[in-house]
Each structure stands twice: as C-alpha cells, then as structure tokens.
Short mmCIF file of N, CA and C in Angstrom, two decimals:
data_model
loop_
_atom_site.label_atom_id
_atom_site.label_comp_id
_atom_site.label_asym_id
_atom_site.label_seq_id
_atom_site.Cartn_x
_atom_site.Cartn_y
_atom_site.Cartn_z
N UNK P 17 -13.67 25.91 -44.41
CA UNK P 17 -13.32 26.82 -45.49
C UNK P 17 -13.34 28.24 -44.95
N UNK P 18 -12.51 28.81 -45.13
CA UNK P 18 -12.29 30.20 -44.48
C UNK P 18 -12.01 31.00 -46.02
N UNK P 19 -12.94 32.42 -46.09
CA UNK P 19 -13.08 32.99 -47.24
C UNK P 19 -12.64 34.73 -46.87
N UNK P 20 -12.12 35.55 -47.47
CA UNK P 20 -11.88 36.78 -47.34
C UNK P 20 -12.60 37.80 -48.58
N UNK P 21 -13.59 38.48 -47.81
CA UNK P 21 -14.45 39.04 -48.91
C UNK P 21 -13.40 40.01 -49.45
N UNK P 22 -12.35 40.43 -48.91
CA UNK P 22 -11.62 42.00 -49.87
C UNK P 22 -10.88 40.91 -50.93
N UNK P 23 -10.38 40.02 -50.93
CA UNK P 23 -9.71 39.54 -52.06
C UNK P 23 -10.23 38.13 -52.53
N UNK P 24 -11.68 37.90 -52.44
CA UNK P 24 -12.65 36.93 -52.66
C UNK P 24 -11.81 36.08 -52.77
N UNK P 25 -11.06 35.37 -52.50
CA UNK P 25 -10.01 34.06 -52.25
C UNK P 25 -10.46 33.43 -51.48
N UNK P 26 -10.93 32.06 -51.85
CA UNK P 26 -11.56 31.31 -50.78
C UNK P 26 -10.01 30.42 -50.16
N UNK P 27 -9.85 30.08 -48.86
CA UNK P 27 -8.49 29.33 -48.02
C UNK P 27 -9.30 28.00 -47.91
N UNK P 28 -8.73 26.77 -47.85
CA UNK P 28 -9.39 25.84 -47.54
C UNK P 28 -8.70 25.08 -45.99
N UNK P 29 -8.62 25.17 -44.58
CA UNK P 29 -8.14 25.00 -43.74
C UNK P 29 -7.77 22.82 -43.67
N UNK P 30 -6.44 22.77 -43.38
CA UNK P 30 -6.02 21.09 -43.91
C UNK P 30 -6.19 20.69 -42.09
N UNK P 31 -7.08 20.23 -41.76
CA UNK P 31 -6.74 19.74 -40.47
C UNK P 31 -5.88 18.37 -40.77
N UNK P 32 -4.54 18.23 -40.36
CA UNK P 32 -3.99 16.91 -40.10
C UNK P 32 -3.37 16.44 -38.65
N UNK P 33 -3.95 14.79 -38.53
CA UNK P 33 -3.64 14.33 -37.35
C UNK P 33 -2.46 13.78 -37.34
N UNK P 34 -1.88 14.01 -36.30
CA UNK P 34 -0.11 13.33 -35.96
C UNK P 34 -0.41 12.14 -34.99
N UNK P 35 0.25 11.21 -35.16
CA UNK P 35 0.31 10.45 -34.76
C UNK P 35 2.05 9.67 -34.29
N UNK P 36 1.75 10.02 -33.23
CA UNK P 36 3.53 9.91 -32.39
C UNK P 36 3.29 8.47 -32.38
N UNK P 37 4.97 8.21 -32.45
CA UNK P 37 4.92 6.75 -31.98
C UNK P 37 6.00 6.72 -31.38
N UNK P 38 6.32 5.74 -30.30
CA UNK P 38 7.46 5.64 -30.02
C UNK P 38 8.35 5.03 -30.78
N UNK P 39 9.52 5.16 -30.96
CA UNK P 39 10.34 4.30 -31.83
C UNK P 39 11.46 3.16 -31.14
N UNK P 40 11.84 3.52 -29.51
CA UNK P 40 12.84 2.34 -29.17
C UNK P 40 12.29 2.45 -27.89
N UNK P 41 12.48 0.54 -27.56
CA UNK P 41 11.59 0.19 -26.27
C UNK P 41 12.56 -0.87 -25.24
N UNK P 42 12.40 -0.45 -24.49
CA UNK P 42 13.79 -0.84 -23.52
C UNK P 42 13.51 -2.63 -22.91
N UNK P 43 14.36 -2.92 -22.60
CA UNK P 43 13.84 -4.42 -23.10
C UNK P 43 12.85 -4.88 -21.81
N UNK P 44 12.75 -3.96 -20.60
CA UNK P 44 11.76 -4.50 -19.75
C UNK P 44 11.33 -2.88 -19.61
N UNK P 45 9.83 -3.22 -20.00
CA UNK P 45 8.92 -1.74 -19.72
C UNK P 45 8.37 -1.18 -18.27
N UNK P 46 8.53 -2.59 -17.59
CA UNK P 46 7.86 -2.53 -16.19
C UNK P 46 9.10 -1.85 -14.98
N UNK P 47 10.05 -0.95 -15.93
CA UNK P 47 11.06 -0.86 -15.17
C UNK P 47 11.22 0.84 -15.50
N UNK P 48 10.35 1.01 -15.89
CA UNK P 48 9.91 2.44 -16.13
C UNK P 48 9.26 3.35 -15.04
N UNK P 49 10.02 4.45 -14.59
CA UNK P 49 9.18 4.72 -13.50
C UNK P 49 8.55 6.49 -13.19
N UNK P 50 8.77 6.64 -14.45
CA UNK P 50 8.25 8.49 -14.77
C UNK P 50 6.49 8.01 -15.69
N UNK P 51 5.60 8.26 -14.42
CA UNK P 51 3.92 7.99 -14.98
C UNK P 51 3.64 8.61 -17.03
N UNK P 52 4.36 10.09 -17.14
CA UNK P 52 4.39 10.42 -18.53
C UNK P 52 4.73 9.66 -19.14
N UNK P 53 5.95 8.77 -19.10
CA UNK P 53 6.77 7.98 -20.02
C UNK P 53 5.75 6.55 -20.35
N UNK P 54 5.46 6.29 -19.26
CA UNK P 54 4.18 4.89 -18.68
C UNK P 54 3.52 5.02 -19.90
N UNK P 55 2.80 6.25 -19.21
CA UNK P 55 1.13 6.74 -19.89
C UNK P 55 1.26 6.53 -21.79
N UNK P 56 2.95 7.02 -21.95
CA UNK P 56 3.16 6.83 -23.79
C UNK P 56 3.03 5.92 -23.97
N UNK P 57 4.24 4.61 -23.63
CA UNK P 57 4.02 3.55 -24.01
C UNK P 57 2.67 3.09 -23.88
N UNK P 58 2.21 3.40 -23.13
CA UNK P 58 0.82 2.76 -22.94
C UNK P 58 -0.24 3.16 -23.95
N UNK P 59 -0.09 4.69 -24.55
CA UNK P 59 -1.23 4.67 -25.50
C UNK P 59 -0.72 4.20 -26.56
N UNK P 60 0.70 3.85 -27.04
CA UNK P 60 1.27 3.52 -27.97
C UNK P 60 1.11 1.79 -28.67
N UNK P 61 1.41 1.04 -27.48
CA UNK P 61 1.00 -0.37 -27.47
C UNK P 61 -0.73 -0.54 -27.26
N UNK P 62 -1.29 0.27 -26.55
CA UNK P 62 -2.69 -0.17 -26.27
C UNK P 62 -3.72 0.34 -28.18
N UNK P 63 -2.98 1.12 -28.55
CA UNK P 63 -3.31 1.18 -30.48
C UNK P 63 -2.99 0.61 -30.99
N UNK P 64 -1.71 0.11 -31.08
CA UNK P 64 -1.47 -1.61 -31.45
C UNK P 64 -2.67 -2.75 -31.77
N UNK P 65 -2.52 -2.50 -29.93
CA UNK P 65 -3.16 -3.61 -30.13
C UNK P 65 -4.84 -3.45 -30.51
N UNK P 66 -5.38 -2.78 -30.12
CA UNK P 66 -6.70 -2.18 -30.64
C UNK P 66 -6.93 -2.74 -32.23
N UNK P 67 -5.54 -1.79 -32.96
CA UNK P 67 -5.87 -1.71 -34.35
C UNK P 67 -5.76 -2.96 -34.66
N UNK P 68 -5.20 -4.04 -33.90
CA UNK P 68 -4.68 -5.52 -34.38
C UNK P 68 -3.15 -5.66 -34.89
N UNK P 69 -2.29 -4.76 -34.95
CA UNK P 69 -1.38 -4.64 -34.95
C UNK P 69 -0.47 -5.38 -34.28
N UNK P 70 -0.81 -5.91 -33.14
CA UNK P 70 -0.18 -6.82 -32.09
C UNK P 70 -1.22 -7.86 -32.26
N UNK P 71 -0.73 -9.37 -32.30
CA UNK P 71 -2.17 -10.59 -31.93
C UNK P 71 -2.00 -10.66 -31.08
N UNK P 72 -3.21 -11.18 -30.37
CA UNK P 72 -3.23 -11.72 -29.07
C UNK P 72 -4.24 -12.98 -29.35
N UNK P 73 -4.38 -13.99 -28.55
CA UNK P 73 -5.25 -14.66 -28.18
C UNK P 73 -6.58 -14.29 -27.31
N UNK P 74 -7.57 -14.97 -27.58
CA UNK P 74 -8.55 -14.61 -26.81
C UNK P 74 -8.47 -14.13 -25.26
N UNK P 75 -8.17 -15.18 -24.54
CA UNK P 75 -7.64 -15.08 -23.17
C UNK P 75 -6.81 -13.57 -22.75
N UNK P 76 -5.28 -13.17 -23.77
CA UNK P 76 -5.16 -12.31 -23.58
C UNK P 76 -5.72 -11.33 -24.19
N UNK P 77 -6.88 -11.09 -24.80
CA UNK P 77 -7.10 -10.24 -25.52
C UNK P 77 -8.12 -9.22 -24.16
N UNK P 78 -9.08 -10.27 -23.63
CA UNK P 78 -9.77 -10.15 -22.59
C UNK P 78 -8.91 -9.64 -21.62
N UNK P 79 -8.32 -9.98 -20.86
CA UNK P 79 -7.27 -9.49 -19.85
C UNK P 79 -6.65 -8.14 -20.19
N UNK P 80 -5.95 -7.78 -21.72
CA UNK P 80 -5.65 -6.22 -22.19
C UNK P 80 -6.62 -5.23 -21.71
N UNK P 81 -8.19 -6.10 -22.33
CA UNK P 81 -9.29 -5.20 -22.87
C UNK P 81 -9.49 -4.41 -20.87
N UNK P 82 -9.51 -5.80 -19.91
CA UNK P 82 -9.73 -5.34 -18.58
C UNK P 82 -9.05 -4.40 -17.69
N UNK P 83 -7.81 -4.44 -18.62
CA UNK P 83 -6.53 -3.41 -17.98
C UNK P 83 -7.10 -2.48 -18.67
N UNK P 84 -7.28 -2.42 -19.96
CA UNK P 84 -7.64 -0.58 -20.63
C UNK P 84 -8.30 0.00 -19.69
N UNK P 85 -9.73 -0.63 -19.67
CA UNK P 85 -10.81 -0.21 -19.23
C UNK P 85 -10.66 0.28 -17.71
N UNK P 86 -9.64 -0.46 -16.68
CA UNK P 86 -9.30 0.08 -15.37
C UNK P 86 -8.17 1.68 -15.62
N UNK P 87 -7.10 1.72 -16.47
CA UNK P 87 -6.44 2.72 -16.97
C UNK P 87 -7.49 4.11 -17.12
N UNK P 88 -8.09 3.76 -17.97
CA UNK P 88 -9.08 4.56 -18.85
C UNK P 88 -10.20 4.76 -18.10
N UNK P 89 -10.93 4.00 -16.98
CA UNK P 89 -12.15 4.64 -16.42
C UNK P 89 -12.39 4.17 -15.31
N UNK P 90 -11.46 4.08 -14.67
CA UNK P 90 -11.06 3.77 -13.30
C UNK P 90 -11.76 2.34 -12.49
N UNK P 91 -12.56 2.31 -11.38
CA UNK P 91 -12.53 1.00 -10.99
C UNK P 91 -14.50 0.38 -11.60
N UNK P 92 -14.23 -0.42 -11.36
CA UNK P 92 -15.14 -0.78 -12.02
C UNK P 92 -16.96 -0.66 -11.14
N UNK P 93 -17.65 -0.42 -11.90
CA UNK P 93 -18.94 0.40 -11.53
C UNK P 93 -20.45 -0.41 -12.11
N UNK P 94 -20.82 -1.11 -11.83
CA UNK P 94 -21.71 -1.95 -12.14
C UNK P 94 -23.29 -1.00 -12.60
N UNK P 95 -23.42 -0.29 -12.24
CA UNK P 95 -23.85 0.67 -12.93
C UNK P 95 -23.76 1.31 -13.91
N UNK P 96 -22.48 1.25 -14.59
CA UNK P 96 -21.97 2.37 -14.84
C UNK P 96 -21.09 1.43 -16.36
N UNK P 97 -20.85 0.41 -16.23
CA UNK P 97 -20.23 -0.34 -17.07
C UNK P 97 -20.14 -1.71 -17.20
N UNK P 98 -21.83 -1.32 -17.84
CA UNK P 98 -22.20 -2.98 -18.30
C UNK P 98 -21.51 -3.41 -19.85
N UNK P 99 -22.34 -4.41 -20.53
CA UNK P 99 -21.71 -4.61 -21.18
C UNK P 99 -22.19 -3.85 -22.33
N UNK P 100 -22.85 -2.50 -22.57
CA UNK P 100 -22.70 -1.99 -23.99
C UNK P 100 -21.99 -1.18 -23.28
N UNK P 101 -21.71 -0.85 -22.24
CA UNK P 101 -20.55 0.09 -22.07
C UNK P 101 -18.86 -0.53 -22.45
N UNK P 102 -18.94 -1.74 -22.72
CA UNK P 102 -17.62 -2.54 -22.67
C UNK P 102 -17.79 -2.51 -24.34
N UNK P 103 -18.78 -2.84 -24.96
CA UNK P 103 -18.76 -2.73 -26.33
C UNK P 103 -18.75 -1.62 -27.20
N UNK P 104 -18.64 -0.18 -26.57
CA UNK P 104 -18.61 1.13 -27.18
C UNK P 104 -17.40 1.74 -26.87
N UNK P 105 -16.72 1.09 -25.75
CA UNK P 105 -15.10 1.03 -25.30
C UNK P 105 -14.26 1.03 -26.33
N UNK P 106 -12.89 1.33 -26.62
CA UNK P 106 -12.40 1.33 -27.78
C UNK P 106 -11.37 0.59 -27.17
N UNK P 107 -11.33 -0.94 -26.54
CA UNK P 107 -9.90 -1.64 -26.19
C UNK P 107 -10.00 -3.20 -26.27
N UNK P 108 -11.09 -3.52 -27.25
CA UNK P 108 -11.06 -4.58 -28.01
C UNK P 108 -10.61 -4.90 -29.24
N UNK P 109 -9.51 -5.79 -29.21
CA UNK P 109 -8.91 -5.47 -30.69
C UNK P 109 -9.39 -6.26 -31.84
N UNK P 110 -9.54 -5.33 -32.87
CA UNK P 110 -10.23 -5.33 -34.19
C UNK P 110 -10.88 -6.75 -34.54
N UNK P 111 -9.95 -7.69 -34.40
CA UNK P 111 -10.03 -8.46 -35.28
C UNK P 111 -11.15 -9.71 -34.17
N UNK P 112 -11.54 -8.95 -33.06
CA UNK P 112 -12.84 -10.10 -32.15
C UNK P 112 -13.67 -8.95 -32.45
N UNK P 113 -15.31 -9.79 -32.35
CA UNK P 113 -16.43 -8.93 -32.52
C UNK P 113 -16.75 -8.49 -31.06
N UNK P 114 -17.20 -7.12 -31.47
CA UNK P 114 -17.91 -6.94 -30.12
C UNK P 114 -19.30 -7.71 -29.87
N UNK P 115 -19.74 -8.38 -30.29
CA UNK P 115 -21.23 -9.02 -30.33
C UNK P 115 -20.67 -9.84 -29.59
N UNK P 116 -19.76 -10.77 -28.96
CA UNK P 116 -19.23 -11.93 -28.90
C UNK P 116 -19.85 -11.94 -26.88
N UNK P 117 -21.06 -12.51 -26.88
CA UNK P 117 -21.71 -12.01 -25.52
C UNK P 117 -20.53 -13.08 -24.76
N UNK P 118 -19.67 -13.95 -24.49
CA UNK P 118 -18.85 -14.77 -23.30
C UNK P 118 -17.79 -13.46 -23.83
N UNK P 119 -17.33 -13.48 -24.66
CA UNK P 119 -15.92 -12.28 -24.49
C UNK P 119 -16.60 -10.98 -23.72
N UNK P 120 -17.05 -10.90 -23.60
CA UNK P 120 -17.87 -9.41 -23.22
C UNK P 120 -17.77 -9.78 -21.32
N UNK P 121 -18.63 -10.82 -21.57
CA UNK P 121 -18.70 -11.17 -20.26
C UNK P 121 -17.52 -11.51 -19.40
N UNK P 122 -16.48 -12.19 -20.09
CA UNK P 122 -15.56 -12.42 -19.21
C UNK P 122 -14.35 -11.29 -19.33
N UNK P 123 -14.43 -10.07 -20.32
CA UNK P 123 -13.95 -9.00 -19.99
C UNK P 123 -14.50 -8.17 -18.67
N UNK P 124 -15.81 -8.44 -18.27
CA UNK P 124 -16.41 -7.84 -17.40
C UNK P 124 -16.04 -8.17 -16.19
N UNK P 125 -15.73 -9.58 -16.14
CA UNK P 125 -15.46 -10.37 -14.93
C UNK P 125 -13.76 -10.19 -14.71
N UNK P 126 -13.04 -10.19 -15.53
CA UNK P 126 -11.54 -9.29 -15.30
C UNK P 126 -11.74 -7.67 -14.62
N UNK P 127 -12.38 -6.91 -15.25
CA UNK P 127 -12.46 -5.55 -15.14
C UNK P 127 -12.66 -5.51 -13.39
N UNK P 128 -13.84 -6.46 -13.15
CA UNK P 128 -14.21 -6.63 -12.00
C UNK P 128 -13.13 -6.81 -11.24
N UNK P 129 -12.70 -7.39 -11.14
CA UNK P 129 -11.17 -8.29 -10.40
C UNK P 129 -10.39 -7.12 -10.42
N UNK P 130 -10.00 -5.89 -11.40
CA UNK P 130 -9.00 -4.99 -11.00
C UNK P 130 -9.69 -3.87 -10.32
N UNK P 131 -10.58 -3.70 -9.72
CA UNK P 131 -11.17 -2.64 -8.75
C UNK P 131 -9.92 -2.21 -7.62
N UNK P 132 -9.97 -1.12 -7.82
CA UNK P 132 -8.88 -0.65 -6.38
C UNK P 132 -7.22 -0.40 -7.40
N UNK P 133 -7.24 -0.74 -8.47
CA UNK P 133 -6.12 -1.11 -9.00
C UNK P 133 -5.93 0.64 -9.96
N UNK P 134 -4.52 1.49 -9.12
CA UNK P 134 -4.68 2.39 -9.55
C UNK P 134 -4.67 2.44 -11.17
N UNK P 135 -4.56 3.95 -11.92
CA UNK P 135 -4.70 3.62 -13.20
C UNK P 135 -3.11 3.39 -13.96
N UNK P 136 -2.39 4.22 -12.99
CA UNK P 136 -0.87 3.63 -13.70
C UNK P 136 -0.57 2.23 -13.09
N UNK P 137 -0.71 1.83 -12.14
CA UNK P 137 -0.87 0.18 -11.55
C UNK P 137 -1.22 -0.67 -13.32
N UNK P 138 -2.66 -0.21 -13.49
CA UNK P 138 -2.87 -1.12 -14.12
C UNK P 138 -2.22 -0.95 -15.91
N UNK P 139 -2.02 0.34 -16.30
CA UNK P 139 -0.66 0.38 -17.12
C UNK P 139 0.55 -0.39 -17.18
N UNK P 140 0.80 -0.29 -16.14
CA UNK P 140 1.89 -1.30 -15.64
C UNK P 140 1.94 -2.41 -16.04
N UNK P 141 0.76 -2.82 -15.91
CA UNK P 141 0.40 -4.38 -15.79
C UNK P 141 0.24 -4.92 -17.29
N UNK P 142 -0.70 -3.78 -17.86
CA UNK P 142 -0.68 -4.04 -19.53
C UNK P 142 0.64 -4.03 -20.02
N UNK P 143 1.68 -3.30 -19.55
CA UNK P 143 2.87 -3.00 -20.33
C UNK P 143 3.40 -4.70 -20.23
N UNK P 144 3.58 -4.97 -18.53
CA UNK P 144 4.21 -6.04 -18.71
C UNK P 144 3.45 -7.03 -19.45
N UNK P 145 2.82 -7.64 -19.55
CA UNK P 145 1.84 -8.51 -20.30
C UNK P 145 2.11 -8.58 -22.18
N UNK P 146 1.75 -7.10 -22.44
CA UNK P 146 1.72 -6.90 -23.71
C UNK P 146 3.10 -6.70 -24.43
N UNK P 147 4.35 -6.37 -23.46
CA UNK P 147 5.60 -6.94 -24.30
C UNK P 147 5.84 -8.53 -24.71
N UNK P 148 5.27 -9.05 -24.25
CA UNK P 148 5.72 -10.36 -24.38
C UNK P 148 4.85 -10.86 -25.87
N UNK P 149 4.04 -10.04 -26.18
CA UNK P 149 3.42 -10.08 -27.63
C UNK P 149 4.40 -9.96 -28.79
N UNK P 150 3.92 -10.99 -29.52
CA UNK P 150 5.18 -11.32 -30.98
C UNK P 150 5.88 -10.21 -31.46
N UNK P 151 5.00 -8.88 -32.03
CA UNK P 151 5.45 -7.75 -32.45
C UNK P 151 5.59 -6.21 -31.43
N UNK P 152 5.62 -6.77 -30.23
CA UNK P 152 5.49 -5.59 -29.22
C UNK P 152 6.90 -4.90 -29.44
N UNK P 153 7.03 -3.61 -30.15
CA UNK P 153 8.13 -2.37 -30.33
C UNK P 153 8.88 -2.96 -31.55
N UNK P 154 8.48 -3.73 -32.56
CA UNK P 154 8.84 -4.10 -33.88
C UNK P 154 8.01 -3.17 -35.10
N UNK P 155 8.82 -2.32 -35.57
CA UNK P 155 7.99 -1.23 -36.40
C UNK P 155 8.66 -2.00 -38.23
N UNK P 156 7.68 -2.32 -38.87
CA UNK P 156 7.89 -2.33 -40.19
C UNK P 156 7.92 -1.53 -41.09
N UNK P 157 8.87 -0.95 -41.96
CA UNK P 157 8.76 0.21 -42.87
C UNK P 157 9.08 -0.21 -44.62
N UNK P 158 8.32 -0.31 -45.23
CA UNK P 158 8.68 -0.63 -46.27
C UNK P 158 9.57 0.12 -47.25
N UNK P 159 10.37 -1.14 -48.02
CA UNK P 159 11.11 0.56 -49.24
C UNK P 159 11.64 -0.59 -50.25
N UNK P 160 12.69 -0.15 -50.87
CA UNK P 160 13.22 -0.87 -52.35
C UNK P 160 14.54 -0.33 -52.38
N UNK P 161 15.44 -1.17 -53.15
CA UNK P 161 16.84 -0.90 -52.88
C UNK P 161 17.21 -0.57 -54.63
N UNK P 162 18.04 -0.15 -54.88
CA UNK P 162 18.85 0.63 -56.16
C UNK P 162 17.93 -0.60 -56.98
N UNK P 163 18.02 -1.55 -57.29
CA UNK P 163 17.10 -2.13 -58.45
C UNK P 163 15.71 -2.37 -58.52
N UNK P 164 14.86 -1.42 -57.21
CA UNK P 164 13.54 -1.18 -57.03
C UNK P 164 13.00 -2.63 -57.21
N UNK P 165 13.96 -3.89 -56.28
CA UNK P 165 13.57 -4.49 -55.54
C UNK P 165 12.52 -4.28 -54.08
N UNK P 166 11.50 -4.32 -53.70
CA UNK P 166 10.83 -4.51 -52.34
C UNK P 166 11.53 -5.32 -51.14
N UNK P 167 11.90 -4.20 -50.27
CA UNK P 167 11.95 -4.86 -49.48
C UNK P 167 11.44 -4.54 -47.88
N UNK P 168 11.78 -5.01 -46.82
CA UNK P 168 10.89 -4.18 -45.30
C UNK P 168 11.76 -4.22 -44.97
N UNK P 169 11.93 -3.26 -43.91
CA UNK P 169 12.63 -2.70 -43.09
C UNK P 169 12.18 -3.07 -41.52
N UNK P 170 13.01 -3.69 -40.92
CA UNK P 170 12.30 -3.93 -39.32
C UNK P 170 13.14 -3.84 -38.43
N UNK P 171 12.86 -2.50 -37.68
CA UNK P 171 13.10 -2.19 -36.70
C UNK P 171 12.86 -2.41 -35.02
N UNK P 172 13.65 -3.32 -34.06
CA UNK P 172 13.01 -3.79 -32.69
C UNK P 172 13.73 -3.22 -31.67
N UNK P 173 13.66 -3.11 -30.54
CA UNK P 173 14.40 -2.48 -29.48
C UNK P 173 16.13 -2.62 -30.11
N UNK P 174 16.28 -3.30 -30.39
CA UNK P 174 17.73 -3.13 -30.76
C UNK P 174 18.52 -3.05 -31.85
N UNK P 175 17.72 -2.22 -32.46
CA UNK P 175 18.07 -1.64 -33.72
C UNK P 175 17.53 -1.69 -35.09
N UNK P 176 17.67 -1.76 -36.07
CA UNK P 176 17.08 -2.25 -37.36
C UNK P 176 18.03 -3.59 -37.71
N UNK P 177 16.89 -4.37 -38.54
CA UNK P 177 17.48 -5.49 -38.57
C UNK P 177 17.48 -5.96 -40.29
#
C-alpha cells in the first residue's frame, strides 16, 4: 500500500504474475538448437508436467523428475541432495506424493546416472521424452458458441482443432 500524505489518498500497488506460454511446438523438439529457445520449452513443459497437466506414469515420472533436477542443479552431489532435498524440489508432479520413500529413491538413483550430463544436454533429453506425453503442446481453451452452448477449444502443433 503506498499512501501520499499531501492528498491523503491511499494507492493500493496490484502485483500480477504473467505467465508465458508457448503456444506452437514443432513436431520434433530435439531439433531445436538456440539454448534460449531449449531453456522455454523446457520451463514450459517441465510446469506441465509439475502441475499434472501432462500424465505420466510412475517410471516416467521418475526419469522427468531426474532430468529437472540435473537441468536445475547440476550434477548430482550426495551431500548435497539427499532425499529431502529431492522432496523440497519442485519437479515431482502433483498428483505422486512426495512421502513415497521407493519414488524418492529411485529418482535419486536416475539423478545419479545423469552426473556429467550438461544442463541443456539434459533439457534435451526431457524435451525428447516428454513430447511423446498424451497432451505435450495441446492447449485447451474453453468458450460457447451463439446459443451459449459449451464448448473447448484445442489447440496442437498444428493448429486448432
């Protein structure tokens, strides 16, 4: 709240967050080769999938979570990133618990395995992986047509459909 004593008017300051998204995704991502462009898609799909927005299966869910974590905090440090460090991580998606001590563990044991693996390397690797997910670059928008019928709107790499 920001206040001005000469014209006692109190301002109330609106912080709002933007949130970019990409909107069209080329039909192979791993063919991308400007690190900025990488790095988008990559925070773009890696919130996806976080939020649950994308499913995955266990197996791949673990394998995403091991690529974030190499992207995001480079090689892996046994010191440094046990497992409440894997559970305060933000690249497990929503819908597994972090309590889940074998998911934890065998995210640990992936993470392990990408040591040495630069951080756009392992971008890379999420990209390719995580297109092949049901809704990877499928954006839903809802609306209603002249008789305020409901209907969605879905948009995928190749256009609206």
């Amino acid at each position: 709240v920001v206040s001005t004593q000469s014209t006692g008017k109190k301002w109330v300051e609106v912080v709002k967050v933007l949130d970019f998204k990409i909107r069209f995704f080329p039909p192979d991502l791993t063919r991308i080769s400007d690190d900025n462009i990488i790095n988008a898609y990559f925070t773009h799909i890696r919130d996806d999938v976080v939020k649950g927005n994308l499913m995955t299966d266990p197996s791949t869910a673990v394998t995403l979570c091991a690529l974030i974590l190499q992207a995001d905090s480079g090689n892996y440090d046994p010191m440094v990133h046990d497992a409440d460090f894997i559970r305060q991580a933000d690249c497990l998606p929503s819908r597994y618990s972090k309590n889940n001590s074998s998911m934890i563990d065998s995210i640990v044991m992936e993470y392990e395995k990408l040591s040495g693996t630069r951080p756009v390397e392992a971008m890379v690797e999420f990209l390719d992986r995580s297109q092949s997910l049901h809704d990877c670059g499928v954006d839903y928008y809802p609306t209603k047509d002249k008789s305020v019928l409901r209907l969605t709107l879905v948009q995928d790499m190749t256009g609206s459909l």
